[in-house]
Coordinates of C-alpha atoms in Angstrom, one line a residue:
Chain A
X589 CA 21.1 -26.9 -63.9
X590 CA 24.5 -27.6 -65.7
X591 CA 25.5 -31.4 -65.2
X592 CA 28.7 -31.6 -66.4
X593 CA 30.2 -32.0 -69.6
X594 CA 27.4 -33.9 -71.5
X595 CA 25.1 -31.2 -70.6
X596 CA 23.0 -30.4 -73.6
X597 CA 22.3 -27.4 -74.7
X598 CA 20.2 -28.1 -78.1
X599 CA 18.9 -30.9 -77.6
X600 CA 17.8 -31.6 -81.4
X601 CA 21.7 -31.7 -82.2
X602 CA 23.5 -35.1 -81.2
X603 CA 26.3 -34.9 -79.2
X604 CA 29.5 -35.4 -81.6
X605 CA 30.4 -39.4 -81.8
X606 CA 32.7 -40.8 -79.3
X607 CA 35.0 -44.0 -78.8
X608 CA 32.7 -46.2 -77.0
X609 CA 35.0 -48.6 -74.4
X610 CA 35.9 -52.3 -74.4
X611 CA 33.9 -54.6 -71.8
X612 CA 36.9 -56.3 -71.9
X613 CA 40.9 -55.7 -71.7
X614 CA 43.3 -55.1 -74.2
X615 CA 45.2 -58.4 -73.3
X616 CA 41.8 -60.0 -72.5
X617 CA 41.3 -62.1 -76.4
X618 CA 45.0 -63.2 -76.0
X619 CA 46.3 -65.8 -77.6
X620 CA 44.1 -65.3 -80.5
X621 CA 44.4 -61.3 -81.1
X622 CA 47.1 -60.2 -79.3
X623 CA 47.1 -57.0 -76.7
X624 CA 49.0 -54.7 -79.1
X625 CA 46.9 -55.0 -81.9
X626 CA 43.9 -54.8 -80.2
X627 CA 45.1 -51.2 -78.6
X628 CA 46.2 -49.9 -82.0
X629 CA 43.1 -51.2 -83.5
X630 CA 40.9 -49.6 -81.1
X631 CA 42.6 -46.2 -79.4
X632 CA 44.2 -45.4 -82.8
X633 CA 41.9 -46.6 -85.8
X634 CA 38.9 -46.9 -84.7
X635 CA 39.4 -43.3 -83.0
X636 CA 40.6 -41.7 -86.7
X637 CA 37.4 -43.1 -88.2
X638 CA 35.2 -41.3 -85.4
X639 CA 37.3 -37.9 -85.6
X640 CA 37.4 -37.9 -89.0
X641 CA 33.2 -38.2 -89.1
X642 CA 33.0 -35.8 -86.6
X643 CA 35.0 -33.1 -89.3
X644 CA 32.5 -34.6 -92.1
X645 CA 29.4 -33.9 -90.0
X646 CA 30.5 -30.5 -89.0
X647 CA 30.4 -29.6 -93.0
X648 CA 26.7 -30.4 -92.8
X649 CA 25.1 -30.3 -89.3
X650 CA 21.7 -31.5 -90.2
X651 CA 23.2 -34.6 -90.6
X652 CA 24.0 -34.7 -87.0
X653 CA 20.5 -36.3 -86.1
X654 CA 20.7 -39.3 -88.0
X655 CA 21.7 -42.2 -86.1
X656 CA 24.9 -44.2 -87.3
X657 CA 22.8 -46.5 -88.6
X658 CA 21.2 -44.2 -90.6
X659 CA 23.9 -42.3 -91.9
X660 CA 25.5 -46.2 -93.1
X661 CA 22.4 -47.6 -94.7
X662 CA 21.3 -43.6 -96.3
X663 CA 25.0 -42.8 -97.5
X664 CA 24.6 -42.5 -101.2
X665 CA 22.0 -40.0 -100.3
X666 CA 24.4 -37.8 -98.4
X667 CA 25.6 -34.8 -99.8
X668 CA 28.3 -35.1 -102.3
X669 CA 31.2 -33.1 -100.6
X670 CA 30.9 -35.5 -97.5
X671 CA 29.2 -38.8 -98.9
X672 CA 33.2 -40.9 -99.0
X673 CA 34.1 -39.3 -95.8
X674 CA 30.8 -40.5 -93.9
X675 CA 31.3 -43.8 -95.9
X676 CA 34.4 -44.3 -95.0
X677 CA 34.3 -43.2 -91.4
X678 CA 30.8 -43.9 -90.8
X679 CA 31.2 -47.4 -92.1
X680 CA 34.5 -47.7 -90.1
X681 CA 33.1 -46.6 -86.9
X682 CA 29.6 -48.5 -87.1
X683 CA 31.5 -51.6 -88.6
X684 CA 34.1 -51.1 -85.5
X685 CA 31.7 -50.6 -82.7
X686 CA 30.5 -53.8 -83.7
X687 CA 33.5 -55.7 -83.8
X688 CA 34.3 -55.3 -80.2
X689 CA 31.0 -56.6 -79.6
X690 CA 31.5 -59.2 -81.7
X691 CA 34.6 -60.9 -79.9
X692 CA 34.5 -61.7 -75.8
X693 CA 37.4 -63.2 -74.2
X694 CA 37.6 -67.3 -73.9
X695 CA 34.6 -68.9 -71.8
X696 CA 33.1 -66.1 -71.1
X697 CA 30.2 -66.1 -73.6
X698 CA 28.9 -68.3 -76.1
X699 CA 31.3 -69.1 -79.0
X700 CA 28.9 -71.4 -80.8
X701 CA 25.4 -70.5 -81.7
X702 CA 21.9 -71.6 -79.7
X703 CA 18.3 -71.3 -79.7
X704 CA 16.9 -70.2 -83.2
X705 CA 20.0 -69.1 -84.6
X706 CA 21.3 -72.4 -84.4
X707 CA 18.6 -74.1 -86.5
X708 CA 18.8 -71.1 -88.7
X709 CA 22.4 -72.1 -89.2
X710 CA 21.6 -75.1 -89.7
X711 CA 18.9 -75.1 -92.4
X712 CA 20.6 -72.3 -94.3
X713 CA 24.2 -73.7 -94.5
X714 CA 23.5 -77.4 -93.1
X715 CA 25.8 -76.7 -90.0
X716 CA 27.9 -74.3 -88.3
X717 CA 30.8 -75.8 -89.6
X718 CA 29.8 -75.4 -93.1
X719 CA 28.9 -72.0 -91.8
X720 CA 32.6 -71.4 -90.7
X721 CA 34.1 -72.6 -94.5
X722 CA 31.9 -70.4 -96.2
X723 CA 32.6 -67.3 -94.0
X724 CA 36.3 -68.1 -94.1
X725 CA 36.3 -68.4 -97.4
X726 CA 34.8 -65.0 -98.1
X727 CA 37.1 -63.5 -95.8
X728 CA 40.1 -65.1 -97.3
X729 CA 39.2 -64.0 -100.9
X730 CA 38.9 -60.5 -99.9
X731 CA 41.4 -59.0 -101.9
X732 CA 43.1 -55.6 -100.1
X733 CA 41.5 -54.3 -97.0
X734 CA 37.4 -55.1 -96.1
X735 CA 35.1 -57.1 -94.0
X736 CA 33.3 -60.5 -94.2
X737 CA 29.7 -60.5 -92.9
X738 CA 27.1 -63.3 -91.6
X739 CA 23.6 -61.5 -92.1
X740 CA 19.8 -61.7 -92.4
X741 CA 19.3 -61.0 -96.1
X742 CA 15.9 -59.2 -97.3
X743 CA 13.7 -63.0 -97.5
X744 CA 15.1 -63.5 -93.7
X745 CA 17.4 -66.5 -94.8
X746 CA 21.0 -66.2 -93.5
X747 CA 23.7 -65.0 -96.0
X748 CA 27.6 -64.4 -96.3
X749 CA 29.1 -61.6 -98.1
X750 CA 32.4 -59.5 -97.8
X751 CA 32.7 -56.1 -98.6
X752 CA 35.4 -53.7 -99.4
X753 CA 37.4 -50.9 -97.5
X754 CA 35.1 -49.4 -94.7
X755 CA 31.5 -50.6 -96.5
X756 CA 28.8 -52.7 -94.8
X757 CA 25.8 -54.9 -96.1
X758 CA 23.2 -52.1 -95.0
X759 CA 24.3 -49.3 -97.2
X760 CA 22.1 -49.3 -99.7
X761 CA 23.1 -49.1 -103.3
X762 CA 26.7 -49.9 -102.7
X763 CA 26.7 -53.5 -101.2
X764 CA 26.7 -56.6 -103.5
X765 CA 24.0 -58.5 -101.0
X766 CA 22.2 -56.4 -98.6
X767 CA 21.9 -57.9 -95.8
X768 CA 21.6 -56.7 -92.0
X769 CA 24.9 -57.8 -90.8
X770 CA 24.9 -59.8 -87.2
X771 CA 28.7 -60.9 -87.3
X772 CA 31.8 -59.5 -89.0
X773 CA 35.2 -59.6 -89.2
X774 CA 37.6 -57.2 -89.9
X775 CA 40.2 -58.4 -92.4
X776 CA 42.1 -55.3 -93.1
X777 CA 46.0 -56.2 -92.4
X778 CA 45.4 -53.8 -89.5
X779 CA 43.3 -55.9 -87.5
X780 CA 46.3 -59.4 -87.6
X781 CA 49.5 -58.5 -89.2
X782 CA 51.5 -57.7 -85.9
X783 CA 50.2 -61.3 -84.7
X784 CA 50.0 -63.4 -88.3
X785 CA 51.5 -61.3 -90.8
X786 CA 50.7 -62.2 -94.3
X787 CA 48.9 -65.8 -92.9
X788 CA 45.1 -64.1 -92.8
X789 CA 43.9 -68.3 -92.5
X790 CA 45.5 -68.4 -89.3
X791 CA 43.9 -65.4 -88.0
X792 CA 40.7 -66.6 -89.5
X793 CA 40.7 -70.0 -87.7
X794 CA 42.0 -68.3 -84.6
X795 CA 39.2 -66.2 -84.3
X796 CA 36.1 -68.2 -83.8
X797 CA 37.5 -69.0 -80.6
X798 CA 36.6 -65.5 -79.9
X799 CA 33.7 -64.2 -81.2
X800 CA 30.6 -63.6 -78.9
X801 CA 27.7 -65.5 -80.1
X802 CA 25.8 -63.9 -77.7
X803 CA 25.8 -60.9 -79.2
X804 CA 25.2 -62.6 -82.5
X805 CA 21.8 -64.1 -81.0
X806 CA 20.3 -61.2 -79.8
X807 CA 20.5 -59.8 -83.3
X808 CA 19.3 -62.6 -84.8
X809 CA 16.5 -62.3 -83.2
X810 CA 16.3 -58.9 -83.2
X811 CA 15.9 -59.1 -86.9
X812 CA 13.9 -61.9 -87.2
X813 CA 11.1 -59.9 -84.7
X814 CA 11.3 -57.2 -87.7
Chain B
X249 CA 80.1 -102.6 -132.7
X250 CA 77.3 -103.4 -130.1
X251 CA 78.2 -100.2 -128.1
X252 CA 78.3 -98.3 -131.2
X253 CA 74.9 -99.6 -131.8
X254 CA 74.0 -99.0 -128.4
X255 CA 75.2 -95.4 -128.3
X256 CA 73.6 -94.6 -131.7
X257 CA 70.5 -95.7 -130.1
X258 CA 70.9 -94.0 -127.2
X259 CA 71.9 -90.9 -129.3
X260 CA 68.5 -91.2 -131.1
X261 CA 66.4 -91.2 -128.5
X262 CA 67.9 -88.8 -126.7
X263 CA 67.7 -86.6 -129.4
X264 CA 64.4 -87.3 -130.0
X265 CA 63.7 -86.7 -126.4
X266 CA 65.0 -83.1 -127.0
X267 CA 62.8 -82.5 -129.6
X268 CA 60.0 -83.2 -127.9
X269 CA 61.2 -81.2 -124.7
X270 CA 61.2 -77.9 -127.3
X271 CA 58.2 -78.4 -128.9
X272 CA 57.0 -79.1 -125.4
X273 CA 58.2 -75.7 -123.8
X274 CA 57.2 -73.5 -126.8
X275 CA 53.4 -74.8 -125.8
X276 CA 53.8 -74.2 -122.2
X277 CA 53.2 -70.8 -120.8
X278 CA 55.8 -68.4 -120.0
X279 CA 55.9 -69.0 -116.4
X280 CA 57.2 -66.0 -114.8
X281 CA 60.1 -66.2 -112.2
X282 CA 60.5 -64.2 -108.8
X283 CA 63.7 -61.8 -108.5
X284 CA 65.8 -61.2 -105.5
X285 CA 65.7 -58.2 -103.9
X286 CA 68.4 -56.3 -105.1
X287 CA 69.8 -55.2 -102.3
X288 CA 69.9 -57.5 -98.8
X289 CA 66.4 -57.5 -96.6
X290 CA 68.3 -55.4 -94.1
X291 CA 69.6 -52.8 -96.7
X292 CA 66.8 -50.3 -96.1
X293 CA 67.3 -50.5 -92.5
X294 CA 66.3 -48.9 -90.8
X295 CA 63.7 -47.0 -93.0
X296 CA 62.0 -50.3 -93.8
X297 CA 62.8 -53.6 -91.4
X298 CA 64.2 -56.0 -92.3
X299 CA 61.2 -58.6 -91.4
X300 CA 59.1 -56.7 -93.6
X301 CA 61.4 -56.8 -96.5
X302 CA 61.5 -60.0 -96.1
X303 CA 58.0 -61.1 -95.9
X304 CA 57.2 -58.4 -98.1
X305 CA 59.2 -60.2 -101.3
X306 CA 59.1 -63.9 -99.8
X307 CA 55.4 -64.2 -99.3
X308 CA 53.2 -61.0 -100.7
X309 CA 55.0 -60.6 -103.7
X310 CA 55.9 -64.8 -104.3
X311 CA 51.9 -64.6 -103.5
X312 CA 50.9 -62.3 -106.4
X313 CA 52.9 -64.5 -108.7
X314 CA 51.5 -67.3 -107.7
X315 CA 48.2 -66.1 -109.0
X316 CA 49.3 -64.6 -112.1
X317 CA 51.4 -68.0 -112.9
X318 CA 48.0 -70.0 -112.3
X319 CA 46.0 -67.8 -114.9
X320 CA 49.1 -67.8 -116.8
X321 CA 48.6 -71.7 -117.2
X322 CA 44.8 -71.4 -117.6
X323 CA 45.3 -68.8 -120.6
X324 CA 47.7 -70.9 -122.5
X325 CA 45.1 -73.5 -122.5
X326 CA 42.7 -71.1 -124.2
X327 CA 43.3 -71.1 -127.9
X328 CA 42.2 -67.5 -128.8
X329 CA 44.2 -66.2 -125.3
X330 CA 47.0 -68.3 -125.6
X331 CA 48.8 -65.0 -127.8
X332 CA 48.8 -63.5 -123.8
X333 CA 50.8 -65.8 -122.7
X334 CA 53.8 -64.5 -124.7
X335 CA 53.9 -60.9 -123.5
X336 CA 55.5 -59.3 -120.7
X337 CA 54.1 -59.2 -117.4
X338 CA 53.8 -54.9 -117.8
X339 CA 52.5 -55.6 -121.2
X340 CA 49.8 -58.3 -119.7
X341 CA 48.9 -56.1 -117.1
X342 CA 48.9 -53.0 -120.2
X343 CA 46.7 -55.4 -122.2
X344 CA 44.4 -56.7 -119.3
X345 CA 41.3 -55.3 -121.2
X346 CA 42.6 -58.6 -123.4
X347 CA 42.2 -61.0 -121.0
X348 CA 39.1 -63.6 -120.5
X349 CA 36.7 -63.0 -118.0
X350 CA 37.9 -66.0 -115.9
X351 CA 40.9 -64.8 -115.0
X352 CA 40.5 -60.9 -115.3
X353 CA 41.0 -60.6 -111.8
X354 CA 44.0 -62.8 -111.0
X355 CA 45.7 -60.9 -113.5
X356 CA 44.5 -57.7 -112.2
X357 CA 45.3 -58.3 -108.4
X358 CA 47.7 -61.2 -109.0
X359 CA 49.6 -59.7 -112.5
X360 CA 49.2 -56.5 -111.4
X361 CA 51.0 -57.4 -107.6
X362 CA 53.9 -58.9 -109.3
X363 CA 54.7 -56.1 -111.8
X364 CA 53.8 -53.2 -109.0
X365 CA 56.6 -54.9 -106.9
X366 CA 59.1 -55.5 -109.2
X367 CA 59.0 -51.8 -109.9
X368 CA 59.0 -51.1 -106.2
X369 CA 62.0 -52.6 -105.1
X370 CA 63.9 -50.8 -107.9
X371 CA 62.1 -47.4 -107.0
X372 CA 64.5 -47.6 -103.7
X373 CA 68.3 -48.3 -103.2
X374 CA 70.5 -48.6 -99.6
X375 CA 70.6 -45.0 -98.6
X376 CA 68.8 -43.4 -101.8
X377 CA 69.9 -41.7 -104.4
X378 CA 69.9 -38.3 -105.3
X379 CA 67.9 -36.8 -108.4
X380 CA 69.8 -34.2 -110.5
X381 CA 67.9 -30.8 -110.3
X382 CA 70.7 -28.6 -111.1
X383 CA 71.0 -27.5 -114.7
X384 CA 74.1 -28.7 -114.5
X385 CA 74.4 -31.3 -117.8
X386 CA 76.8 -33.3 -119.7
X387 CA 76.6 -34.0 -123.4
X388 CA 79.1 -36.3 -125.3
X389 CA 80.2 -35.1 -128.8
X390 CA 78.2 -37.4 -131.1
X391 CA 74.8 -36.3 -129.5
X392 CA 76.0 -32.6 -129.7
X393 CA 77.3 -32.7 -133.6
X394 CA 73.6 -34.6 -133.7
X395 CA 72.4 -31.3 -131.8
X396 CA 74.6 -28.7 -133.6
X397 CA 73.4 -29.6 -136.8
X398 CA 69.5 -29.3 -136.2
X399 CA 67.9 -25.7 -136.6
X400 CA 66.7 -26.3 -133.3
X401 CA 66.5 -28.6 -130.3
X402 CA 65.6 -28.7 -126.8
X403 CA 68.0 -29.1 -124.4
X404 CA 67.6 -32.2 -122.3
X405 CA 69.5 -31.6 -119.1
X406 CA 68.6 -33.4 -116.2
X407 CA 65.2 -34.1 -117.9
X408 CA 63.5 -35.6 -114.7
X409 CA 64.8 -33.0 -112.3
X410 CA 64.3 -30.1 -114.7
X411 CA 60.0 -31.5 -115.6
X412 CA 59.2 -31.9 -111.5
X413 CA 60.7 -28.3 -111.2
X414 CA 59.1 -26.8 -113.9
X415 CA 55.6 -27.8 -112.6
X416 CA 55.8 -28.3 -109.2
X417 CA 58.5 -25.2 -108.9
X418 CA 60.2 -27.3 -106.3
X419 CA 60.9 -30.8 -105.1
X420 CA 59.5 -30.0 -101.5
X421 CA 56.2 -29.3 -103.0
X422 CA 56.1 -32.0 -105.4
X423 CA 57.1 -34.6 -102.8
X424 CA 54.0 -32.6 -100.7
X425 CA 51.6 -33.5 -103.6
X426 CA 52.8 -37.6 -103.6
X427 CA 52.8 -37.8 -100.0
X428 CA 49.5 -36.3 -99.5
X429 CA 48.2 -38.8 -102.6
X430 CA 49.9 -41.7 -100.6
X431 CA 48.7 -40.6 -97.4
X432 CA 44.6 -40.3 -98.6
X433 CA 44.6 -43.9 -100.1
X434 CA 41.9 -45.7 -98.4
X435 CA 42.4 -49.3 -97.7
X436 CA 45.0 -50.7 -99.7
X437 CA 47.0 -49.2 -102.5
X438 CA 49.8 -47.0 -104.5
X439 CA 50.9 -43.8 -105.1
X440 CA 52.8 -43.1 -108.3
X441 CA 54.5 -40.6 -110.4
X442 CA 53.8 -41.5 -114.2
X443 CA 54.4 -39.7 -117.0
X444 CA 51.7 -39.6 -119.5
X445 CA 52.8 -40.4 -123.3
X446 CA 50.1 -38.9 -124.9
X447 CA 50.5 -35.6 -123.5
X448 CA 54.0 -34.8 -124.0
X449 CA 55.3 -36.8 -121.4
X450 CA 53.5 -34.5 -118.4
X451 CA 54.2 -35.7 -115.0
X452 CA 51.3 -36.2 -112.6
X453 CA 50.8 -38.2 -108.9
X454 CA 48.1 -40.5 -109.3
X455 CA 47.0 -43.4 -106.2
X456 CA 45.3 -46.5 -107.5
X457 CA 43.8 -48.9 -104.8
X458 CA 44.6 -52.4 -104.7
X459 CA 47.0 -53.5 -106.7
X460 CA 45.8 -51.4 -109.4
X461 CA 48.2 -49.3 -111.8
X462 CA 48.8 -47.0 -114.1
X463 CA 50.1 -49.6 -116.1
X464 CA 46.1 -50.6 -116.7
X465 CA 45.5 -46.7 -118.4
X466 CA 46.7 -46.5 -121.9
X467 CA 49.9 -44.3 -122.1
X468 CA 50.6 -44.0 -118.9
X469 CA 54.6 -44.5 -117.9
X470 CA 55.1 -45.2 -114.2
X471 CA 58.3 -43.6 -112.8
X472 CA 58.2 -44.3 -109.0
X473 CA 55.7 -46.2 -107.0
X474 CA 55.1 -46.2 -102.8
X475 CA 53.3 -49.0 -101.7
X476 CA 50.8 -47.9 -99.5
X477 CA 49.0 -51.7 -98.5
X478 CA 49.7 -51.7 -94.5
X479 CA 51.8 -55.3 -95.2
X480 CA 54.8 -52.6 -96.5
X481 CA 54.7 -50.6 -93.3
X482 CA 52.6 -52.2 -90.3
X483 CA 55.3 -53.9 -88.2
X484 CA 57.1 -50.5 -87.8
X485 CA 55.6 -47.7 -88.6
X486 CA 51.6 -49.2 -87.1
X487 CA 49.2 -46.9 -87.9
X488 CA 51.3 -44.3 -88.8
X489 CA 51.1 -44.1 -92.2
X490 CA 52.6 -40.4 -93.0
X491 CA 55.5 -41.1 -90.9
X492 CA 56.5 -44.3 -93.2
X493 CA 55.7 -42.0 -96.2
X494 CA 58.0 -39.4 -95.2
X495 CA 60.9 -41.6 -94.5
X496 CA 61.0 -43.4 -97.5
X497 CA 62.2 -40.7 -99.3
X498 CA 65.4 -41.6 -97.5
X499 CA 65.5 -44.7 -99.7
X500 CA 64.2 -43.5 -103.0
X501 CA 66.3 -44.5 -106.0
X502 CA 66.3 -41.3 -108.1
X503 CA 69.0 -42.2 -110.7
X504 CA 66.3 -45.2 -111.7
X505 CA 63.8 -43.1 -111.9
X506 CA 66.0 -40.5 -114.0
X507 CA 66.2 -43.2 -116.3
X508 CA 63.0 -44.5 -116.7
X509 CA 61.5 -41.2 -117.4
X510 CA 64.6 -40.8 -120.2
X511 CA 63.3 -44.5 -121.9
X512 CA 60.4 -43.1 -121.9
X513 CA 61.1 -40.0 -123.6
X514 CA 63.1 -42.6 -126.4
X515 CA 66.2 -40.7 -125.2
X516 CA 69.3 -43.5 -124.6
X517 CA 70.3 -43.7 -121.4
X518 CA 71.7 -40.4 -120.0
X519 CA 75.2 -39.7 -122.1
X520 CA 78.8 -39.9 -120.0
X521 CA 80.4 -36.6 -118.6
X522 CA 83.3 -35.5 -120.8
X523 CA 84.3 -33.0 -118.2
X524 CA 85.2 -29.8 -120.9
X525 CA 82.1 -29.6 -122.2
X526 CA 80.4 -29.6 -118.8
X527 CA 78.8 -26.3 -118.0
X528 CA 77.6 -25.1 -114.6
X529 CA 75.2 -22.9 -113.5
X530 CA 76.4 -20.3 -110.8
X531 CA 73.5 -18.4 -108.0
X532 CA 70.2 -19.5 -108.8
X533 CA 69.5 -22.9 -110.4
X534 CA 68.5 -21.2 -114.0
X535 CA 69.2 -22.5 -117.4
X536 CA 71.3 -20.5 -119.4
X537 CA 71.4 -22.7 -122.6
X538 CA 73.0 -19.6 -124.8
X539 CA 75.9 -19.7 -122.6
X540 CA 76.2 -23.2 -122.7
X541 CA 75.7 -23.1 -126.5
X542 CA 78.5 -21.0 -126.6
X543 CA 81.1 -23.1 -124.5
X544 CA 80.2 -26.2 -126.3
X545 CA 80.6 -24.1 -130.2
X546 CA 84.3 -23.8 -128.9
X547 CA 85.3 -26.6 -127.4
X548 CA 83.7 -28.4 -130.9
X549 CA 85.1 -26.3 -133.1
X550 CA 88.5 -26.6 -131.0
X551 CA 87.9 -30.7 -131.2
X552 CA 86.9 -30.7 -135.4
X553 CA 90.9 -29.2 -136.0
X554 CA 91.0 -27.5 -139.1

């Protein structure tokens, strides 16, 4: 019986990828990243890194039942006519779907870490504080556009790493450190010029009064099930 | 007498002071100076904005320097880098393979910003200019008696306009190539149309990311540069990199790149019209040099008299 549009047909081919939506509003992480950007950030770039996967997997269709995931941490297995696109727009959309997981508006989740993470934290950089400096300091030295990540590292200790462009810690073979990322910021001018212009500290400091360390928990210990 | 004294002393001293102030400056590091703009930060309205412009020189570009001026200082500490300190900041950046490993990268990111945006605010001028493509050229005597007595020679009119044509056939379709170059950078970086030195001065579009250059690949003669870093477009244009790209044409400064490309070629700059021994082409933009050979014969053998 047809059920509407996301009826599938072959079920062995994924249904192409899609902008997932915000559990929060546009305006909703005001003052810290303001309404504009994040509309821009999410219905326009985030959207151009999805179509433009969408093209790249079309080139090669038995790539199509590889998770996200998969396609990030396997890209310089891919084949070579499509391996920068998928990098690039595979990265940007896995790295992006994150994000907006990553941030919840003020109050309405944890914005400090608890439970295991915490003493993680806290034996790995001495406190969340430290934690903060280290990260900042990553992201600030990020020259052109990239990402700073907080991740589990391969021994299960907590490490901090930035990476360039549209990359993440799980693609294997191109990352410095590979870790599995569980928080990450987006530092491309994109994601805080129409707020901070050229002052990426001030964005940097704004932002931890943002990011969702609820979401950060569960991966922790997600990954430290593994 | 006692204030003659006094003044001799004072002389002395003061003297001395100088002295020391040279011998003090010629062991400092060249510490390299920002530029104004030179135009006003609203000149380019309203292809570029004026807050742009302005944070754009007054903070990214003051930024870069700061770097480079910092591993400027560090170098001239160094005994065998010191020699570094004493170049250009195009040659630097040329030479950057030279540079110690400690401050490799601010001279690539931090050298390489200042340089890329002191071209960059020269590659544009308050409404553009126009690049000559007509084979329309002028010649002043002494350069065509230098001419008229060689065998042979090539004739250099409007050498810019008359390279892009001859390989791209058109300016539409090489302005196509640099925008689609500009366009594809991902992440941060620069578009540019360089001549290459080693090959006959052939024109190419090149993108380097960061603030990389072609400055950094030996023989390579940037011409024109397009910042594509999202700081030189964000608060207008947004995400719409292509239409930022396509405007800024509006603003290019063809006459400096005209004469870039004819330093490069060793040529001086382009000669001064003397309007009789102008010749122009009629229909179809084609070179017709034996015509023009021709005119010029008469009006020099009219100018050498008897």
């Amino acid at each position: 019986a047809l059920r509407g549009r996301h009826h599938q047909e072959h079920p062995r081919t994924q249904m192409a990828h899609a902008l997932p939506s915000l559990t929060y509003d546009y305006a909703a992480l005001e003052p810290f990243v303001d309404a504009t950007t994040m509309n821009i950030h999410h219905t326009k770039h985030h959207q151009a890194y999805i179509n433009n996967l969408n093209t790249a997997l079309d080139k090669h269709s038995e790539l199509k039942s590889l998770s996200l995931e998969e396609l990030n941490i396997k890209v310089t297995t891919l084949p070579e006519d499509v391996r920068t696109a998928i990098r690039n727009n595979g990265g940007g959309h896995w790295n992006h779907t994150m994000f907006w997981k990553w941030m919840a508006p003020v109050g309405s989740v944890n914005h400090a870490p608890i439970g295991s993470l915490k003493a993680a934290i806290d034996k790995d950089f001495g406190s969340f504080d430290v934690l903060k400096e280290k990260f900042n300091a990553a992201a600030a030295a990020r020259f052109g556009s990239g990402w700073a990540w907080l991740g589990v590292k391969e021994d299960g200790s907590l490490g901090i790493t930035s990476t360039p462009n549209q990359d993440n810690p799980m693609m294997d073979g191109v990352a410095d450190v590979k870790m599995t990322p569980i928080l990450g910021l987006d530092v491309w001018e994109h994601a805080y010029y129409l707020k901070y212009q050229n002052r990426r500290a001030d964005y940097l400091a704004s932002w931890w009064n943002i990011v969702n360390f609820d979401t950060v928990v569960e991966l922790y210990d997600a990954q430290a099930k593994k | 007498q006692q204030r003659l004294v006094f003044i001799a002393t004072m002389t002395c001293t003061t003297f001395q002071c100088i002295q020391l102030l040279a011998l003090l400056s010629v062991c400092k590091a060249q510490v390299f100076t920002l530029a104004p703009l030179p135009y006003a930060y609203n000149a380019l309205e309203p292809t570029i904005d004026t807050e742009t412009m302005q944070l754009h020189h007054d903070k990214h570009h003051a930024a870069y320097l700061t770097t480079l001026n910092a591993a400027m200082a560090t170098m001239s500490q160094n005994e065998s880098a010191k020699y570094l300190t004493n170049l250009t900041a195009e040659n630097l950046v040329r030479r950057i393979s030279e540079v110690p490993s400690g401050v490799y990268t601010s001279v690539r990111n931090g050298g390489g910003g200042f340089v890329n945006h002191n071209l960059f605010w020269n590659c544009m001028t308050p409404g553009g200019s126009a690049l000559n493509l007509s084979c329309e050229f002028t010649i002043n005597y002494q350069i065509f008696l230098q001419m008229h007595s060689q065998q042979s020679f090539t004739m250099r009119a409007a050498p810019l306009g008359s390279r892009i044509l001859s390989q791209w056939t058109s300016l539409e379709a090489f302005k196509k190539d640099f925008n689609d170059s500009a366009t594809k950078v991902f992440g941060s970086g620069w578009a540019w149309l360089v001549a290459d030195s080693a090959n006959a001065f052939r024109l190419s579009v090149m993108s380097t990311p960061n603030q990389d250059s072609p400055w950094m690949q030996a023989g390579l003669v940037p011409l024109l540069a397009l910042d594509v870093w999202e700081h030189a477009y964000y608060l207008k244009y947004r995400n719409v990199r292509a239409t930022y790209v396509t405007a800024w044409w509006g603003v290019v400064n063809w006459t400096g790149v005209e004469q870039r490309y004819a330093l490069a070629l060793g040529s001086p700059t382009l000669p001064t019209v003397a309007p009789n021994l102008i010749t122009r082409s009629s229909g179809a933009d084609r070179p017709r040099p034996a015509l023009a050979l021709l005119l010029l014969a008469a009006a020099a053998a009219a100018a050498m008299g008897p």
